[in-house]
Amino acid sequence: MDENKSIIVLHEKQFDEVISIIQLHQSKASRMVNEELLQTAWYVGSYVSAKLKSEEWGSKVVSQLSEYIRARRPDLRGYSRRNIYNMVQYFEEYSTPQFSLTVEKFLSHEFVQSTTAQLQSAHLEAQDDNINEGENNEIVQLSTARMPQVLTMTTFTNHTMILSRCRNNEERLFYILYAHKERLNVKELDRSLTNQTFSTLLSDKKNLSKGLLESYPNAPVIFKDTVFLDFLGLPKKHSESKLRNRLIEHMKQFILELGKDFLFMDQEYSLPVGGSTFKADLLFFHRGLQALIAVELKKTKFHPRDLGQLEFYLEALDRDVKRTNENPSIGIILCPEADEVVVEYAMNRSMSPTMVAEYKRLLIPKELMQQQLNEFCSFFLKDKGTNIVV
């Protein structure tokens, strides 16, 4: 080993600490930039909303405003006519007492409060493309409504999509928190909305074993009961090996569907027991739960015997693979169909941390459910602690 490599090995822990400092402050800077962008959208939306409601402005004036900004300040991007109306909707929908009451009901009052003081704006005069303050600056109160702190948990682009596709405040609050928790960009959020994650994640689940609920009380708001695998392009009739191979090829999309805390470890993971070797279809590690997760793939309807096989794999993982600092391994049976009553009977006496989830080859619309948001928000608060983390 040369001298440079020796120095790196010696100071590796300290170097990692420096990287952590850099990442912490980069993240903090990104959050501050995002909050300022949201505040800008909030107050522009407030101003234009007031003009439209007073009938001082019409839609033609909004178009003229967009053209004026583009002509006078071409460096200011994101102020098309459509986007200005998005800002109006952002302000009008989120400034209502009903939205604040929803946030306070499911989270707490501090998520309603704004940490940023009301925007103070001075009349400015532009001369030779340089902006100089006028002699008699006048403070303009743009709105008495403060932007709720919870809105800073995702981006304005995500908010625009949430507002256009969610029907009520409960659903909107869920997707704001979910986008934050899973760090979703706009394409990923679009998929979550299309797949109705609100419904599949917060349904009244009977597909979780007693052992899973006891070992992991938050499991209902972590694991979906249905995952959509439309990106695989599977034919109606397909083998388990074909399903597994397609999932390996599209692992990035599969993990997004499961949740970003899943880390893929291996396929057909070998489990030597006695004189035999068994193989778990897919093995993951969950960062949040600090646990191994074995996924067994089935091409046919769930059968109770599938559970016995999975429990055997979990025992092998816990005895021979799991580290002492990790939690009990979790098993997921992923099948195309499952009889709800059969699943409930099978899960009721299982003391292993197991669950059954269905996969759909195509996106199948479901009726939106408005249940258990309180459970998700309680988990969110517990996961983030009492302080607001954005």
mmCIF file of C-alpha atoms in Angstrom:
data_model
loop_
_atom_site.group_PDB
_atom_site.id
_atom_site.type_symbol
_atom_site.label_atom_id
_atom_site.label_comp_id
_atom_site.label_asym_id
_atom_site.label_seq_id
_atom_site.Cartn_x
_atom_site.Cartn_y
_atom_site.Cartn_z
ATOM 1 C CA MET A 1 0.000 0.000 0.000
ATOM 2 C CA ASP A 2 1.504 3.379 -1.016
ATOM 3 C CA GLU A 3 1.756 6.370 1.345
ATOM 4 C CA ASN A 4 -1.290 8.211 -0.055
ATOM 5 C CA LYS A 5 -3.551 5.177 0.390
ATOM 6 C CA SER A 6 -2.254 4.691 3.932
ATOM 7 C CA ILE A 7 -3.147 8.298 4.818
ATOM 8 C CA ILE A 8 -6.658 7.887 3.355
ATOM 9 C CA VAL A 9 -7.289 4.694 5.334
ATOM 10 C CA LEU A 10 -5.985 6.324 8.525
ATOM 11 C CA HIS A 11 -8.229 9.379 8.177
ATOM 12 C CA GLU A 12 -11.180 7.777 6.379
ATOM 13 C CA LYS A 13 -13.621 8.335 9.262
ATOM 14 C CA GLN A 14 -12.611 11.995 9.543
ATOM 15 C CA PHE A 15 -12.928 12.458 5.772
ATOM 16 C CA ASP A 16 -16.453 11.014 5.937
ATOM 17 C CA GLU A 17 -17.281 13.537 8.652
ATOM 18 C CA VAL A 18 -16.218 16.362 6.302
ATOM 19 C CA ILE A 19 -18.441 14.921 3.562
ATOM 20 C CA SER A 20 -21.322 14.819 6.065
ATOM 21 C CA ILE A 21 -20.769 18.512 6.881
ATOM 22 C CA ILE A 22 -20.798 19.401 3.172
ATOM 23 C CA GLN A 23 -23.970 17.377 2.514
ATOM 24 C CA LEU A 24 -25.725 18.837 5.565
ATOM 25 C CA HIS A 25 -25.164 22.416 4.458
ATOM 26 C CA GLN A 26 -25.907 21.683 0.790
ATOM 27 C CA SER A 27 -29.207 20.196 1.903
ATOM 28 C CA LYS A 28 -29.883 23.204 4.122
ATOM 29 C CA ALA A 29 -29.140 25.575 1.225
ATOM 30 C CA SER A 30 -31.479 23.637 -1.079
ATOM 31 C CA ARG A 31 -34.251 23.816 1.503
ATOM 32 C CA MET A 32 -33.780 27.566 1.890
ATOM 33 C CA VAL A 33 -33.874 28.097 -1.894
ATOM 34 C CA ASN A 34 -37.015 25.956 -2.161
ATOM 35 C CA GLU A 35 -38.728 27.900 0.626
ATOM 36 C CA GLU A 36 -37.956 31.225 -1.045
ATOM 37 C CA LEU A 37 -39.340 29.956 -4.358
ATOM 38 C CA LEU A 38 -42.501 28.822 -2.579
ATOM 39 C CA GLN A 39 -42.813 32.150 -0.765
ATOM 40 C CA THR A 40 -42.478 33.940 -4.105
ATOM 41 C CA ALA A 41 -45.229 31.794 -5.644
ATOM 42 C CA TRP A 42 -47.381 32.380 -2.548
ATOM 43 C CA TYR A 43 -47.179 36.171 -2.639
ATOM 44 C CA VAL A 44 -47.397 36.500 -6.425
ATOM 45 C CA GLY A 45 -50.448 34.243 -6.268
ATOM 46 C CA SER A 46 -51.894 36.332 -3.445
ATOM 47 C CA TYR A 47 -51.405 39.598 -5.335
ATOM 48 C CA VAL A 48 -52.877 38.350 -8.620
ATOM 49 C CA SER A 49 -55.733 36.590 -6.813
ATOM 50 C CA ALA A 50 -56.763 39.841 -5.124
ATOM 51 C CA LYS A 51 -56.724 41.691 -8.452
ATOM 52 C CA LEU A 52 -58.835 39.010 -10.146
ATOM 53 C CA LYS A 53 -61.361 38.805 -7.322
ATOM 54 C CA SER A 54 -61.807 42.573 -7.267
ATOM 55 C CA GLU A 55 -62.386 42.389 -11.048
ATOM 56 C CA GLU A 56 -59.667 44.997 -11.456
ATOM 57 C CA TRP A 57 -57.893 42.446 -13.643
ATOM 58 C CA GLY A 58 -59.175 39.918 -16.125
ATOM 59 C CA SER A 59 -57.451 36.969 -17.796
ATOM 60 C CA LYS A 60 -56.166 39.285 -20.522
ATOM 61 C CA VAL A 61 -54.290 41.356 -17.935
ATOM 62 C CA VAL A 62 -52.639 38.192 -16.559
ATOM 63 C CA SER A 63 -51.398 37.430 -20.069
ATOM 64 C CA GLN A 64 -50.107 40.995 -20.353
ATOM 65 C CA LEU A 65 -48.359 40.639 -16.994
ATOM 66 C CA SER A 66 -46.589 37.499 -18.212
ATOM 67 C CA GLU A 67 -45.497 39.246 -21.420
ATOM 68 C CA TYR A 68 -44.378 42.314 -19.451
ATOM 69 C CA ILE A 69 -42.188 40.233 -17.115
ATOM 70 C CA ARG A 70 -40.677 38.400 -20.078
ATOM 71 C CA ALA A 71 -39.929 41.683 -21.874
ATOM 72 C CA ARG A 72 -38.618 43.684 -18.913
ATOM 73 C CA ARG A 73 -36.873 40.867 -17.068
ATOM 74 C CA PRO A 74 -36.060 37.997 -19.451
ATOM 75 C CA ASP A 75 -33.856 36.517 -16.727
ATOM 76 C CA LEU A 76 -36.958 35.814 -14.598
ATOM 77 C CA ARG A 77 -38.230 32.434 -15.715
ATOM 78 C CA GLY A 78 -41.336 30.515 -14.713
ATOM 79 C CA TYR A 79 -43.884 33.327 -15.108
ATOM 80 C CA SER A 80 -45.916 32.158 -18.071
ATOM 81 C CA ARG A 81 -49.639 32.872 -17.993
ATOM 82 C CA ARG A 82 -50.318 29.259 -17.012
ATOM 83 C CA ASN A 83 -47.752 29.285 -14.226
ATOM 84 C CA ILE A 84 -49.073 32.545 -12.799
ATOM 85 C CA TYR A 85 -52.509 30.932 -12.596
ATOM 86 C CA ASN A 86 -50.842 27.935 -10.889
ATOM 87 C CA MET A 87 -49.529 30.385 -8.280
ATOM 88 C CA VAL A 88 -53.028 31.813 -7.838
ATOM 89 C CA GLN A 89 -54.397 28.302 -7.276
ATOM 90 C CA TYR A 90 -51.509 27.516 -4.897
ATOM 91 C CA PHE A 91 -52.371 30.546 -2.767
ATOM 92 C CA GLU A 92 -56.149 30.206 -2.922
ATOM 93 C CA GLU A 93 -56.298 26.490 -2.079
ATOM 94 C CA TYR A 94 -53.670 26.444 0.656
ATOM 95 C CA SER A 95 -54.669 29.723 2.344
ATOM 96 C CA THR A 96 -58.130 28.458 3.228
ATOM 97 C CA PRO A 97 -59.037 27.841 6.886
ATOM 98 C CA GLN A 98 -60.113 24.332 5.862
ATOM 99 C CA PHE A 99 -56.611 23.381 4.748
ATOM 100 C CA SER A 100 -55.047 24.797 7.923
ATOM 101 C CA LEU A 101 -57.564 22.867 10.031
ATOM 102 C CA THR A 102 -56.721 19.657 8.160
ATOM 103 C CA VAL A 103 -52.993 20.139 8.762
ATOM 104 C CA GLU A 104 -53.558 20.949 12.424
ATOM 105 C CA LYS A 105 -55.888 17.962 12.856
ATOM 106 C CA PHE A 106 -53.476 15.385 11.470
ATOM 107 C CA LEU A 107 -50.126 16.964 12.360
ATOM 108 C CA SER A 108 -49.933 19.894 14.758
ATOM 109 C CA HIS A 109 -50.286 23.665 14.904
ATOM 110 C CA GLU A 110 -46.577 24.250 14.231
ATOM 111 C CA PHE A 111 -46.961 22.773 10.744
ATOM 112 C CA VAL A 112 -49.542 25.480 10.029
ATOM 113 C CA GLN A 113 -47.351 28.317 11.278
ATOM 114 C CA SER A 114 -45.032 30.027 8.811
ATOM 115 C CA THR A 115 -41.404 30.506 9.846
ATOM 116 C CA THR A 116 -40.986 33.320 7.329
ATOM 117 C CA ALA A 117 -42.225 36.810 8.147
ATOM 118 C CA GLN A 118 -44.671 38.490 5.814
ATOM 119 C CA LEU A 119 -43.060 39.650 2.641
ATOM 120 C CA GLN A 120 -42.250 43.328 2.622
ATOM 121 C CA SER A 121 -42.064 44.860 -0.805
ATOM 122 C CA ALA A 122 -40.827 48.295 -1.775
ATOM 123 C CA HIS A 123 -41.816 50.253 -4.866
ATOM 124 C CA LEU A 124 -38.772 50.027 -7.136
ATOM 125 C CA GLU A 125 -37.777 52.132 -10.086
ATOM 126 C CA ALA A 126 -35.703 50.594 -12.863
ATOM 127 C CA GLN A 127 -33.141 52.762 -14.626
ATOM 128 C CA ASP A 128 -30.793 51.471 -17.357
ATOM 129 C CA ASP A 129 -31.564 47.875 -16.335
ATOM 130 C CA ASN A 130 -30.370 48.615 -12.783
ATOM 131 C CA ILE A 131 -32.957 48.558 -10.019
ATOM 132 C CA ASN A 132 -32.678 51.455 -7.560
ATOM 133 C CA GLU A 133 -34.832 52.192 -4.556
ATOM 134 C CA GLY A 134 -37.269 55.104 -4.830
ATOM 135 C CA GLU A 135 -36.986 57.883 -2.271
ATOM 136 C CA ASN A 136 -40.368 57.211 -0.658
ATOM 137 C CA ASN A 137 -40.542 53.447 -0.354
ATOM 138 C CA GLU A 138 -43.909 52.147 0.674
ATOM 139 C CA ILE A 139 -44.340 48.814 2.470
ATOM 140 C CA VAL A 140 -46.910 46.736 0.666
ATOM 141 C CA GLN A 141 -48.924 44.231 2.693
ATOM 142 C CA LEU A 142 -49.579 41.545 0.125
ATOM 143 C CA SER A 143 -51.640 39.290 2.322
ATOM 144 C CA THR A 144 -52.554 38.619 5.922
ATOM 145 C CA ALA A 145 -52.381 34.880 5.196
ATOM 146 C CA ARG A 146 -49.077 33.226 5.995
ATOM 147 C CA MET A 147 -47.814 30.270 4.014
ATOM 148 C CA PRO A 148 -48.182 27.072 6.101
ATOM 149 C CA GLN A 149 -44.836 25.506 7.009
ATOM 150 C CA VAL A 150 -45.957 22.086 5.784
ATOM 151 C CA LEU A 151 -45.862 23.381 2.190
ATOM 152 C CA THR A 152 -42.072 23.689 2.316
ATOM 153 C CA MET A 153 -41.795 19.897 2.381
ATOM 154 C CA THR A 154 -41.957 19.623 -1.390
ATOM 155 C CA THR A 155 -41.472 21.742 -4.501
ATOM 156 C CA PHE A 156 -43.825 24.127 -6.268
ATOM 157 C CA THR A 157 -43.902 21.831 -9.325
ATOM 158 C CA ASN A 158 -45.031 18.958 -7.103
ATOM 159 C CA HIS A 159 -47.632 21.189 -5.455
ATOM 160 C CA THR A 160 -49.035 22.122 -8.861
ATOM 161 C CA MET A 161 -49.526 18.444 -9.712
ATOM 162 C CA ILE A 162 -51.013 17.645 -6.296
ATOM 163 C CA LEU A 163 -53.482 20.519 -6.540
ATOM 164 C CA SER A 164 -54.607 19.563 -10.030
ATOM 165 C CA ARG A 165 -55.135 15.862 -9.284
ATOM 166 C CA CYS A 166 -56.219 15.549 -5.651
ATOM 167 C CA ARG A 167 -59.843 16.005 -4.699
ATOM 168 C CA ASN A 168 -59.629 17.066 -1.073
ATOM 169 C CA ASN A 169 -57.315 18.441 1.595
ATOM 170 C CA GLU A 170 -56.681 15.063 3.242
ATOM 171 C CA GLU A 171 -55.394 13.610 0.003
ATOM 172 C CA ARG A 172 -53.292 16.692 -0.702
ATOM 173 C CA LEU A 173 -51.708 16.561 2.737
ATOM 174 C CA PHE A 174 -50.863 12.890 2.272
ATOM 175 C CA TYR A 175 -49.044 13.469 -1.028
ATOM 176 C CA ILE A 176 -47.137 16.468 0.354
ATOM 177 C CA LEU A 177 -45.825 14.294 3.199
ATOM 178 C CA TYR A 178 -45.267 11.259 0.970
ATOM 179 C CA ALA A 179 -43.342 13.289 -1.618
ATOM 180 C CA HIS A 180 -41.142 14.597 1.195
ATOM 181 C CA LYS A 181 -40.605 11.209 2.837
ATOM 182 C CA GLU A 182 -39.790 9.418 -0.431
ATOM 183 C CA ARG A 183 -37.945 12.425 -1.973
ATOM 184 C CA LEU A 184 -40.118 12.262 -5.096
ATOM 185 C CA ASN A 185 -39.416 14.296 -8.204
ATOM 186 C CA VAL A 186 -42.310 15.307 -10.444
ATOM 187 C CA LYS A 187 -42.208 12.141 -12.590
ATOM 188 C CA GLU A 188 -42.124 9.912 -9.525
ATOM 189 C CA LEU A 189 -44.977 11.838 -7.934
ATOM 190 C CA ASP A 190 -46.962 11.497 -11.154
ATOM 191 C CA ARG A 191 -46.611 7.726 -10.950
ATOM 192 C CA SER A 192 -47.623 7.692 -7.273
ATOM 193 C CA LEU A 193 -50.745 9.682 -8.098
ATOM 194 C CA THR A 194 -51.566 7.447 -11.058
ATOM 195 C CA ASN A 195 -51.106 4.338 -8.910
ATOM 196 C CA GLN A 196 -53.235 5.893 -6.170
ATOM 197 C CA THR A 197 -50.629 5.349 -3.470
ATOM 198 C CA PHE A 198 -52.974 7.082 -1.024
ATOM 199 C CA SER A 199 -55.378 4.185 -1.487
ATOM 200 C CA THR A 200 -52.901 1.286 -1.628
ATOM 201 C CA LEU A 201 -50.825 2.490 1.329
ATOM 202 C CA LEU A 202 -53.595 3.602 3.679
ATOM 203 C CA SER A 203 -56.193 0.908 3.055
ATOM 204 C CA ASP A 204 -57.573 -1.122 5.960
ATOM 205 C CA LYS A 205 -55.101 -3.979 5.620
ATOM 206 C CA LYS A 206 -55.708 -7.582 6.549
ATOM 207 C CA ASN A 207 -52.701 -8.851 4.620
ATOM 208 C CA LEU A 208 -50.169 -8.335 7.444
ATOM 209 C CA SER A 209 -49.278 -11.075 9.896
ATOM 210 C CA LYS A 210 -49.685 -10.703 13.645
ATOM 211 C CA GLY A 211 -45.912 -11.087 13.932
ATOM 212 C CA LEU A 212 -45.264 -8.244 11.490
ATOM 213 C CA LEU A 213 -47.625 -5.897 13.331
ATOM 214 C CA GLU A 214 -46.072 -6.735 16.694
ATOM 215 C CA SER A 215 -42.470 -6.390 15.510
ATOM 216 C CA TYR A 216 -43.144 -3.401 13.252
ATOM 217 C CA PRO A 217 -46.204 -1.393 14.416
ATOM 218 C CA ASN A 218 -45.708 1.110 11.576
ATOM 219 C CA ALA A 219 -45.819 -1.598 8.891
ATOM 220 C CA PRO A 220 -49.313 -0.592 7.614
ATOM 221 C CA VAL A 221 -48.010 2.808 6.511
ATOM 222 C CA ILE A 222 -44.744 1.468 5.088
ATOM 223 C CA PHE A 223 -45.850 -1.472 2.944
ATOM 224 C CA LYS A 224 -48.398 -1.289 0.121
ATOM 225 C CA ASP A 225 -51.013 -3.985 -0.357
ATOM 226 C CA THR A 226 -50.870 -3.559 -4.147
ATOM 227 C CA VAL A 227 -47.940 -2.781 -6.416
ATOM 228 C CA PHE A 228 -48.250 -1.879 -10.089
ATOM 229 C CA LEU A 229 -45.800 -3.511 -12.479
ATOM 230 C CA ASP A 230 -47.061 -2.026 -15.732
ATOM 231 C CA PHE A 231 -43.500 -1.012 -16.612
ATOM 232 C CA LEU A 232 -42.558 -4.704 -17.007
ATOM 233 C CA GLY A 233 -44.795 -5.288 -20.032
ATOM 234 C CA LEU A 234 -45.632 -8.793 -18.836
ATOM 235 C CA PRO A 235 -48.012 -10.977 -20.864
ATOM 236 C CA LYS A 236 -51.097 -12.315 -19.105
ATOM 237 C CA LYS A 237 -49.468 -15.716 -18.785
ATOM 238 C CA HIS A 238 -45.896 -15.575 -17.511
ATOM 239 C CA SER A 239 -43.508 -17.679 -15.452
ATOM 240 C CA GLU A 240 -42.026 -16.752 -12.077
ATOM 241 C CA SER A 241 -38.544 -16.673 -13.628
ATOM 242 C CA LYS A 242 -39.751 -14.228 -16.293
ATOM 243 C CA LEU A 243 -41.307 -12.043 -13.619
ATOM 244 C CA ARG A 244 -38.080 -12.106 -11.591
ATOM 245 C CA ASN A 245 -35.871 -11.343 -14.605
ATOM 246 C CA ARG A 246 -38.065 -8.414 -15.669
ATOM 247 C CA LEU A 247 -37.968 -7.018 -12.131
ATOM 248 C CA ILE A 248 -34.169 -7.249 -12.118
ATOM 249 C CA GLU A 249 -34.061 -5.389 -15.452
ATOM 250 C CA HIS A 250 -36.348 -2.671 -14.091
ATOM 251 C CA MET A 251 -35.131 -2.612 -10.486
ATOM 252 C CA LYS A 252 -35.086 1.192 -10.280
ATOM 253 C CA GLN A 253 -38.794 1.427 -11.126
ATOM 254 C CA PHE A 254 -39.597 -1.522 -8.845
ATOM 255 C CA ILE A 255 -37.874 0.110 -5.860
ATOM 256 C CA LEU A 256 -39.730 3.351 -6.561
ATOM 257 C CA GLU A 257 -42.960 1.356 -6.470
ATOM 258 C CA LEU A 258 -41.996 -0.347 -3.186
ATOM 259 C CA GLY A 259 -40.433 2.699 -1.528
ATOM 260 C CA LYS A 260 -37.020 4.343 -1.735
ATOM 261 C CA ASP A 261 -35.821 2.863 1.574
ATOM 262 C CA PHE A 262 -35.543 -0.541 -0.126
ATOM 263 C CA LEU A 263 -31.991 -1.490 -1.142
ATOM 264 C CA PHE A 264 -31.647 -4.406 -3.548
ATOM 265 C CA MET A 265 -29.119 -7.037 -2.429
ATOM 266 C CA ASP A 266 -29.460 -10.112 -4.635
ATOM 267 C CA GLN A 267 -31.681 -12.430 -6.663
ATOM 268 C CA GLU A 268 -32.093 -16.152 -5.943
ATOM 269 C CA TYR A 269 -30.221 -15.614 -2.675
ATOM 270 C CA SER A 270 -28.758 -18.944 -1.488
ATOM 271 C CA LEU A 271 -29.771 -20.210 1.949
ATOM 272 C CA PRO A 272 -27.874 -23.405 2.848
ATOM 273 C CA VAL A 273 -29.762 -25.368 5.518
ATOM 274 C CA GLY A 274 -28.572 -28.836 6.535
ATOM 275 C CA GLY A 275 -27.582 -30.677 3.396
ATOM 276 C CA SER A 276 -29.829 -28.619 1.116
ATOM 277 C CA THR A 277 -29.671 -25.169 -0.466
ATOM 278 C CA PHE A 278 -32.774 -23.044 -0.837
ATOM 279 C CA LYS A 279 -33.123 -19.804 -2.762
ATOM 280 C CA ALA A 280 -35.081 -16.662 -1.905
ATOM 281 C CA ASP A 281 -36.318 -14.983 -5.090
ATOM 282 C CA LEU A 282 -35.312 -11.414 -4.191
ATOM 283 C CA LEU A 283 -33.491 -10.080 -1.140
ATOM 284 C CA PHE A 284 -33.629 -6.434 -0.042
ATOM 285 C CA PHE A 285 -32.491 -4.406 2.951
ATOM 286 C CA HIS A 286 -34.775 -1.696 4.342
ATOM 287 C CA ARG A 287 -32.803 1.314 5.608
ATOM 288 C CA GLY A 288 -35.563 2.708 7.779
ATOM 289 C CA LEU A 289 -36.429 -0.587 9.463
ATOM 290 C CA GLN A 290 -32.842 -1.886 9.473
ATOM 291 C CA ALA A 291 -34.064 -5.304 8.392
ATOM 292 C CA LEU A 292 -33.601 -7.832 5.603
ATOM 293 C CA ILE A 293 -36.650 -8.302 3.375
ATOM 294 C CA ALA A 294 -37.194 -11.479 1.365
ATOM 295 C CA VAL A 295 -39.644 -11.212 -1.534
ATOM 296 C CA GLU A 296 -41.134 -14.426 -2.886
ATOM 297 C CA LEU A 297 -42.678 -14.175 -6.354
ATOM 298 C CA LYS A 298 -45.725 -16.228 -7.308
ATOM 299 C CA LYS A 299 -47.374 -16.458 -10.723
ATOM 300 C CA THR A 300 -50.590 -17.886 -9.299
ATOM 301 C CA LYS A 301 -53.155 -16.965 -6.657
ATOM 302 C CA PHE A 302 -51.945 -16.934 -3.030
ATOM 303 C CA HIS A 303 -52.077 -20.305 -1.266
ATOM 304 C CA PRO A 304 -51.491 -20.780 2.492
ATOM 305 C CA ARG A 305 -48.631 -23.188 1.783
ATOM 306 C CA ASP A 306 -46.692 -20.234 0.309
ATOM 307 C CA LEU A 307 -46.515 -18.784 3.809
ATOM 308 C CA GLY A 308 -44.769 -21.848 5.245
ATOM 309 C CA GLN A 309 -42.034 -21.647 2.623
ATOM 310 C CA LEU A 310 -41.486 -17.946 3.312
ATOM 311 C CA GLU A 311 -41.356 -18.442 7.088
ATOM 312 C CA PHE A 312 -38.677 -21.093 6.572
ATOM 313 C CA TYR A 313 -36.593 -18.601 4.559
ATOM 314 C CA LEU A 314 -36.970 -15.966 7.274
ATOM 315 C CA GLU A 315 -35.752 -18.394 9.914
ATOM 316 C CA ALA A 316 -32.667 -19.135 7.797
ATOM 317 C CA LEU A 317 -32.024 -15.432 7.257
ATOM 318 C CA ASP A 318 -32.340 -14.614 10.951
ATOM 319 C CA ARG A 319 -30.071 -17.470 12.040
ATOM 320 C CA ASP A 320 -27.375 -17.278 9.391
ATOM 321 C CA VAL A 321 -27.471 -13.894 7.603
ATOM 322 C CA LYS A 322 -28.933 -11.198 9.865
ATOM 323 C CA ARG A 323 -26.404 -9.144 11.824
ATOM 324 C CA THR A 324 -26.738 -8.570 15.557
ATOM 325 C CA ASN A 325 -27.574 -4.874 15.109
ATOM 326 C CA GLU A 326 -30.399 -5.620 12.629
ATOM 327 C CA ASN A 327 -34.057 -6.292 13.303
ATOM 328 C CA PRO A 328 -35.975 -9.511 12.485
ATOM 329 C CA SER A 329 -36.213 -10.283 8.775
ATOM 330 C CA ILE A 330 -39.456 -9.558 6.922
ATOM 331 C CA GLY A 331 -41.084 -11.644 4.208
ATOM 332 C CA ILE A 332 -43.347 -10.499 1.357
ATOM 333 C CA ILE A 333 -45.298 -12.823 -0.908
ATOM 334 C CA LEU A 334 -45.938 -11.005 -4.195
ATOM 335 C CA CYS A 335 -48.692 -12.656 -6.207
ATOM 336 C CA PRO A 336 -51.143 -11.660 -8.970
ATOM 337 C CA GLU A 337 -54.229 -12.442 -6.893
ATOM 338 C CA ALA A 338 -55.159 -13.162 -3.286
ATOM 339 C CA ASP A 339 -58.467 -14.053 -1.657
ATOM 340 C CA GLU A 340 -58.853 -11.545 1.176
ATOM 341 C CA VAL A 341 -60.482 -14.067 3.546
ATOM 342 C CA VAL A 342 -57.842 -16.740 2.889
ATOM 343 C CA VAL A 343 -55.084 -14.175 3.483
ATOM 344 C CA GLU A 344 -56.715 -13.027 6.734
ATOM 345 C CA TYR A 345 -56.935 -16.611 8.032
ATOM 346 C CA ALA A 346 -53.324 -17.337 7.055
ATOM 347 C CA MET A 347 -51.985 -14.132 8.616
ATOM 348 C CA ASN A 348 -53.967 -14.348 11.849
ATOM 349 C CA ARG A 349 -51.741 -16.960 13.540
ATOM 350 C CA SER A 350 -48.469 -16.249 11.800
ATOM 351 C CA MET A 351 -45.963 -14.913 14.318
ATOM 352 C CA SER A 352 -43.352 -14.326 11.611
ATOM 353 C CA PRO A 353 -43.126 -10.791 10.141
ATOM 354 C CA THR A 354 -44.854 -11.576 6.849
ATOM 355 C CA MET A 355 -47.347 -10.061 4.436
ATOM 356 C CA VAL A 356 -49.075 -10.742 1.141
ATOM 357 C CA ALA A 357 -49.167 -8.135 -1.628
ATOM 358 C CA GLU A 358 -50.797 -8.320 -5.038
ATOM 359 C CA TYR A 359 -49.147 -7.116 -8.205
ATOM 360 C CA LYS A 360 -51.036 -5.718 -11.158
ATOM 361 C CA ARG A 361 -49.650 -5.901 -14.661
ATOM 362 C CA LEU A 362 -51.671 -2.869 -15.734
ATOM 363 C CA LEU A 363 -52.777 0.274 -13.955
ATOM 364 C CA ILE A 364 -56.261 -0.507 -12.719
ATOM 365 C CA PRO A 365 -58.249 2.503 -11.448
ATOM 366 C CA LYS A 366 -59.613 2.120 -7.920
ATOM 367 C CA GLU A 367 -62.045 4.189 -5.933
ATOM 368 C CA LEU A 368 -60.075 6.559 -3.738
ATOM 369 C CA MET A 369 -60.267 5.796 -0.044
ATOM 370 C CA GLN A 370 -60.255 8.470 2.677
ATOM 371 C CA GLN A 371 -59.103 6.357 5.607
ATOM 372 C CA GLN A 372 -56.306 6.208 8.124
ATOM 373 C CA LEU A 373 -54.557 9.459 7.161
ATOM 374 C CA ASN A 374 -54.236 10.040 10.867
ATOM 375 C CA GLU A 375 -52.177 6.831 11.149
ATOM 376 C CA PHE A 376 -49.808 7.937 8.395
ATOM 377 C CA CYS A 377 -49.367 11.403 9.929
ATOM 378 C CA SER A 378 -48.680 9.907 13.362
ATOM 379 C CA PHE A 379 -46.001 7.742 11.772
ATOM 380 C CA PHE A 380 -44.618 10.769 9.921
ATOM 381 C CA LEU A 381 -44.362 12.814 13.130
ATOM 382 C CA LYS A 382 -42.775 9.937 15.023
ATOM 383 C CA ASP A 383 -40.316 9.355 12.190
ATOM 384 C CA LYS A 384 -39.295 13.024 12.047
ATOM 385 C CA GLY A 385 -39.441 13.787 15.773
ATOM 386 C CA THR A 386 -41.167 16.802 17.242
ATOM 387 C CA ASN A 387 -39.086 19.288 15.213
ATOM 388 C CA ILE A 388 -40.082 20.223 11.700
ATOM 389 C CA VAL A 389 -37.580 18.724 9.291
ATOM 390 C CA VAL A 390 -37.797 19.819 5.673
#
